[in-house]
Amino acid sequence: KEFARLGSGYKIAMRDLTIRGAGDLLGAEQSGFIDTVGIDMYIEMLEEAIALKKGEKREKEEMEVKTNVKETGYIPKSFAPDDFDKIGMYQKIDAIKDPESLQEYKESIIDQYGKLPKEVEQVFHKRDFDLSLKEAHVDGFKEYLDRAEITFTKDYSQSIDGVKLFEAFNNLSKDISLRYKDEKITAVAPESIYTMEMMMNIIHVAKEVKDAH
């Protein structure tokens, strides 16, 4: 509505430049304000603005843990040239609440676009990691320069067999160490083995030990 008059093309281009910057909106190079707020926050802001314009009232949702990890992904222009398609993919992935639905959507994208490049695989992997952090036995995740840590809840830490948990992690990697503080167990993966996949394995192994207990 705002840009529906003669000469609006220039204004649209300037607004577009403000959003995108001179780089790629949702690709590897980001120089507009999206690079500052991050794609998760940008999508949330966009959805809130759209709902406000529609006069829709959005109920406050429970805050979800979202990680900032060194392994980042994006949807390159060579895979999905249309920015609207890319935004739609990001929104869909961000809205998925369970691993099964995420896998189904991933397969549908493969059917539609073909084999996923590594960058897109990382986008799905990142969402899978965020979902794994919602497991009932997980209290939190922290990433440092030289290590990453998964802390388990107090209930889990007090009920688990520590020896079996140590043995299970040792089988996963001998470099994983355990700490006990404030009645909570923390699994520590040094930088040499830290990946999102490794942290997800730690979460899954911890759950298996509990289920077998």
PDB file of C-alpha atoms in Angstrom, residues 47-169:
ATOM      1  CA  GLU A  47       5.594 -12.407  11.892  1.00  0.00           C
ATOM      2  CA  GLU A  48       4.704  -9.992  14.696  1.00  0.00           C
ATOM      3  CA  ALA A  49       4.562  -7.068  12.248  1.00  0.00           C
ATOM      4  CA  ILE A  50       2.341  -9.004   9.832  1.00  0.00           C
ATOM      5  CA  ALA A  51      -0.016 -10.055  12.647  1.00  0.00           C
ATOM      6  CA  LEU A  52      -0.183  -6.453  13.874  1.00  0.00           C
ATOM      7  CA  LYS A  53      -1.094  -5.166  10.408  1.00  0.00           C
ATOM      8  CA  LYS A  54      -3.808  -7.830  10.154  1.00  0.00           C
ATOM      9  CA  GLY A  55      -5.172  -6.838  13.539  1.00  0.00           C
ATOM     10  CA  GLU A  56      -4.461 -10.290  14.908  1.00  0.00           C
ATOM     11  CA  LYS A  57      -3.577 -10.779  18.544  1.00  0.00           C
ATOM     12  CA  ARG A  58      -0.647 -13.112  19.078  1.00  0.00           C
ATOM     13  CA  GLU A  59      -0.516 -14.934  22.368  1.00  0.00           C
ATOM     14  CA  LYS A  60       2.805 -15.025  24.123  1.00  0.00           C
ATOM     15  CA  GLU A  61       4.481 -18.372  23.542  1.00  0.00           C
ATOM     16  CA  GLU A  62       6.821 -20.086  25.935  1.00  0.00           C
ATOM     17  CA  MET A  63      10.380 -18.954  25.294  1.00  0.00           C
ATOM     18  CA  GLU A  64      12.315 -21.582  23.386  1.00  0.00           C
ATOM     19  CA  VAL A  65      16.019 -22.212  23.754  1.00  0.00           C
ATOM     20  CA  LYS A  66      17.813 -21.305  20.538  1.00  0.00           C
ATOM     21  CA  THR A  67      21.515 -21.744  20.251  1.00  0.00           C
ATOM     22  CA  ASN A  68      24.215 -19.690  18.635  1.00  0.00           C
ATOM     23  CA  VAL A  69      26.761 -22.268  17.510  1.00  0.00           C
ATOM     24  CA  LYS A  70      29.885 -22.087  15.397  1.00  0.00           C
ATOM     25  CA  GLU A  71      28.411 -24.468  12.820  1.00  0.00           C
ATOM     26  CA  THR A  72      26.148 -22.225  10.795  1.00  0.00           C
ATOM     27  CA  GLY A  73      24.066 -22.885   7.707  1.00  0.00           C
ATOM     28  CA  TYR A  74      22.067 -20.915   5.199  1.00  0.00           C
ATOM     29  CA  ILE A  75      20.037 -21.420   2.041  1.00  0.00           C
ATOM     30  CA  PRO A  76      22.185 -20.311  -0.921  1.00  0.00           C
ATOM     31  CA  LYS A  77      20.744 -18.574  -3.974  1.00  0.00           C
ATOM     32  CA  SER A  78      21.986 -21.428  -6.150  1.00  0.00           C
ATOM     33  CA  PHE A  79      19.623 -23.773  -4.277  1.00  0.00           C
ATOM     34  CA  ALA A  80      16.559 -21.504  -3.971  1.00  0.00           C
ATOM     35  CA  PRO A  81      16.888 -18.322  -6.073  1.00  0.00           C
ATOM     36  CA  ASP A  82      13.625 -16.760  -4.853  1.00  0.00           C
ATOM     37  CA  ASP A  83      13.985 -14.872  -1.538  1.00  0.00           C
ATOM     38  CA  PHE A  84      10.321 -15.479  -0.714  1.00  0.00           C
ATOM     39  CA  ASP A  85      10.881 -19.239  -1.036  1.00  0.00           C
ATOM     40  CA  LYS A  86      13.922 -18.997   1.222  1.00  0.00           C
ATOM     41  CA  ILE A  87      12.079 -16.992   3.863  1.00  0.00           C
ATOM     42  CA  GLY A  88       9.245 -19.526   3.699  1.00  0.00           C
ATOM     43  CA  MET A  89      11.700 -22.380   4.270  1.00  0.00           C
ATOM     44  CA  TYR A  90      13.316 -20.633   7.227  1.00  0.00           C
ATOM     45  CA  GLN A  91       9.901 -19.920   8.760  1.00  0.00           C
ATOM     46  CA  LYS A  92       8.709 -23.488   8.226  1.00  0.00           C
ATOM     47  CA  ILE A  93      11.851 -25.002   9.720  1.00  0.00           C
ATOM     48  CA  ASP A  94      11.713 -22.614  12.673  1.00  0.00           C
ATOM     49  CA  ALA A  95       8.058 -23.511  13.347  1.00  0.00           C
ATOM     50  CA  ILE A  96       8.604 -27.289  13.438  1.00  0.00           C
ATOM     51  CA  LYS A  97       8.359 -28.671  16.972  1.00  0.00           C
ATOM     52  CA  ASP A  98       9.501 -32.301  16.696  1.00  0.00           C
ATOM     53  CA  PRO A  99      12.278 -34.250  14.899  1.00  0.00           C
ATOM     54  CA  GLU A 100       9.856 -36.428  12.947  1.00  0.00           C
ATOM     55  CA  SER A 101       8.129 -33.444  11.339  1.00  0.00           C
ATOM     56  CA  LEU A 102      11.521 -31.887  10.626  1.00  0.00           C
ATOM     57  CA  GLN A 103      12.635 -35.021   8.785  1.00  0.00           C
ATOM     58  CA  GLU A 104       9.390 -35.105   6.797  1.00  0.00           C
ATOM     59  CA  TYR A 105       9.838 -31.490   5.745  1.00  0.00           C
ATOM     60  CA  LYS A 106      13.463 -32.129   4.849  1.00  0.00           C
ATOM     61  CA  GLU A 107      12.407 -34.995   2.576  1.00  0.00           C
ATOM     62  CA  SER A 108       9.767 -32.799   0.930  1.00  0.00           C
ATOM     63  CA  ILE A 109      12.412 -30.141   0.205  1.00  0.00           C
ATOM     64  CA  ILE A 110      14.669 -32.803  -1.322  1.00  0.00           C
ATOM     65  CA  ASP A 111      11.775 -33.989  -3.515  1.00  0.00           C
ATOM     66  CA  GLN A 112      11.140 -30.414  -4.646  1.00  0.00           C
ATOM     67  CA  TYR A 113      14.667 -29.032  -5.021  1.00  0.00           C
ATOM     68  CA  GLY A 114      16.945 -32.070  -5.189  1.00  0.00           C
ATOM     69  CA  LYS A 115      19.935 -33.030  -3.044  1.00  0.00           C
ATOM     70  CA  LEU A 116      20.608 -30.600  -0.207  1.00  0.00           C
ATOM     71  CA  PRO A 117      23.938 -28.764  -0.243  1.00  0.00           C
ATOM     72  CA  LYS A 118      25.981 -28.794   2.955  1.00  0.00           C
ATOM     73  CA  GLU A 119      24.813 -25.291   3.928  1.00  0.00           C
ATOM     74  CA  VAL A 120      21.140 -26.311   3.840  1.00  0.00           C
ATOM     75  CA  GLU A 121      21.875 -29.557   5.680  1.00  0.00           C
ATOM     76  CA  GLN A 122      23.337 -27.398   8.437  1.00  0.00           C
ATOM     77  CA  VAL A 123      20.109 -25.356   8.678  1.00  0.00           C
ATOM     78  CA  PHE A 124      18.135 -28.555   9.318  1.00  0.00           C
ATOM     79  CA  HIS A 125      20.856 -29.874  11.623  1.00  0.00           C
ATOM     80  CA  LYS A 126      20.754 -26.675  13.667  1.00  0.00           C
ATOM     81  CA  ARG A 127      16.973 -26.946  14.126  1.00  0.00           C
ATOM     82  CA  ASP A 128      17.334 -30.603  15.099  1.00  0.00           C
ATOM     83  CA  PHE A 129      19.866 -29.568  17.724  1.00  0.00           C
ATOM     84  CA  ASP A 130      17.549 -26.873  19.108  1.00  0.00           C
ATOM     85  CA  LEU A 131      14.775 -29.475  19.406  1.00  0.00           C
ATOM     86  CA  SER A 132      17.079 -31.907  21.207  1.00  0.00           C
ATOM     87  CA  LEU A 133      17.747 -29.221  23.834  1.00  0.00           C
ATOM     88  CA  LYS A 134      14.037 -29.333  24.700  1.00  0.00           C
ATOM     89  CA  GLU A 135      14.375 -32.910  25.983  1.00  0.00           C
ATOM     90  CA  ALA A 136      13.061 -33.202  29.543  1.00  0.00           C
ATOM     91  CA  HIS A 137      16.431 -34.266  30.992  1.00  0.00           C
ATOM     92  CA  VAL A 138      18.370 -31.326  29.491  1.00  0.00           C
ATOM     93  CA  ASP A 139      18.820 -28.193  31.585  1.00  0.00           C
ATOM     94  CA  GLY A 140      20.996 -26.135  29.266  1.00  0.00           C
ATOM     95  CA  PHE A 141      23.760 -25.781  26.693  1.00  0.00           C
ATOM     96  CA  LYS A 142      26.812 -23.505  26.698  1.00  0.00           C
ATOM     97  CA  GLU A 143      29.503 -23.003  24.093  1.00  0.00           C
ATOM     98  CA  TYR A 144      32.972 -21.681  24.876  1.00  0.00           C
ATOM     99  CA  LEU A 145      36.088 -21.128  22.774  1.00  0.00           C
ATOM    100  CA  ASP A 146      37.675 -24.381  23.918  1.00  0.00           C
ATOM    101  CA  ARG A 147      34.669 -26.550  24.795  1.00  0.00           C
ATOM    102  CA  ALA A 148      30.903 -27.029  24.832  1.00  0.00           C
ATOM    103  CA  GLU A 149      28.767 -28.218  27.741  1.00  0.00           C
ATOM    104  CA  ILE A 150      25.425 -29.957  28.157  1.00  0.00           C
ATOM    105  CA  THR A 151      23.984 -29.651  31.677  1.00  0.00           C
ATOM    106  CA  PHE A 152      21.306 -32.076  32.788  1.00  0.00           C
ATOM    107  CA  THR A 153      18.444 -31.302  35.146  1.00  0.00           C
ATOM    108  CA  LYS A 154      18.640 -31.807  38.881  1.00  0.00           C
ATOM    109  CA  ASP A 155      16.005 -34.550  38.773  1.00  0.00           C
ATOM    110  CA  TYR A 156      17.901 -36.423  36.090  1.00  0.00           C
ATOM    111  CA  SER A 157      21.267 -35.965  37.810  1.00  0.00           C
ATOM    112  CA  GLN A 158      19.977 -37.256  41.145  1.00  0.00           C
ATOM    113  CA  SER A 159      18.248 -40.299  39.686  1.00  0.00           C
ATOM    114  CA  ILE A 160      20.833 -41.506  37.174  1.00  0.00           C
ATOM    115  CA  ASP A 161      23.523 -44.134  37.762  1.00  0.00           C
ATOM    116  CA  GLY A 162      26.660 -42.023  37.451  1.00  0.00           C
ATOM    117  CA  VAL A 163      28.945 -44.989  36.723  1.00  0.00           C
ATOM    118  CA  LYS A 164      26.772 -46.220  33.846  1.00  0.00           C
ATOM    119  CA  LEU A 165      26.497 -42.703  32.476  1.00  0.00           C
ATOM    120  CA  PHE A 166      30.289 -42.296  32.559  1.00  0.00           C
ATOM    121  CA  GLU A 167      30.755 -45.654  30.802  1.00  0.00           C
ATOM    122  CA  ALA A 168      28.219 -44.734  28.120  1.00  0.00           C
ATOM    123  CA  PHE A 169      29.915 -41.405  27.427  1.00  0.00           C
TER     124      PHE A 169
END
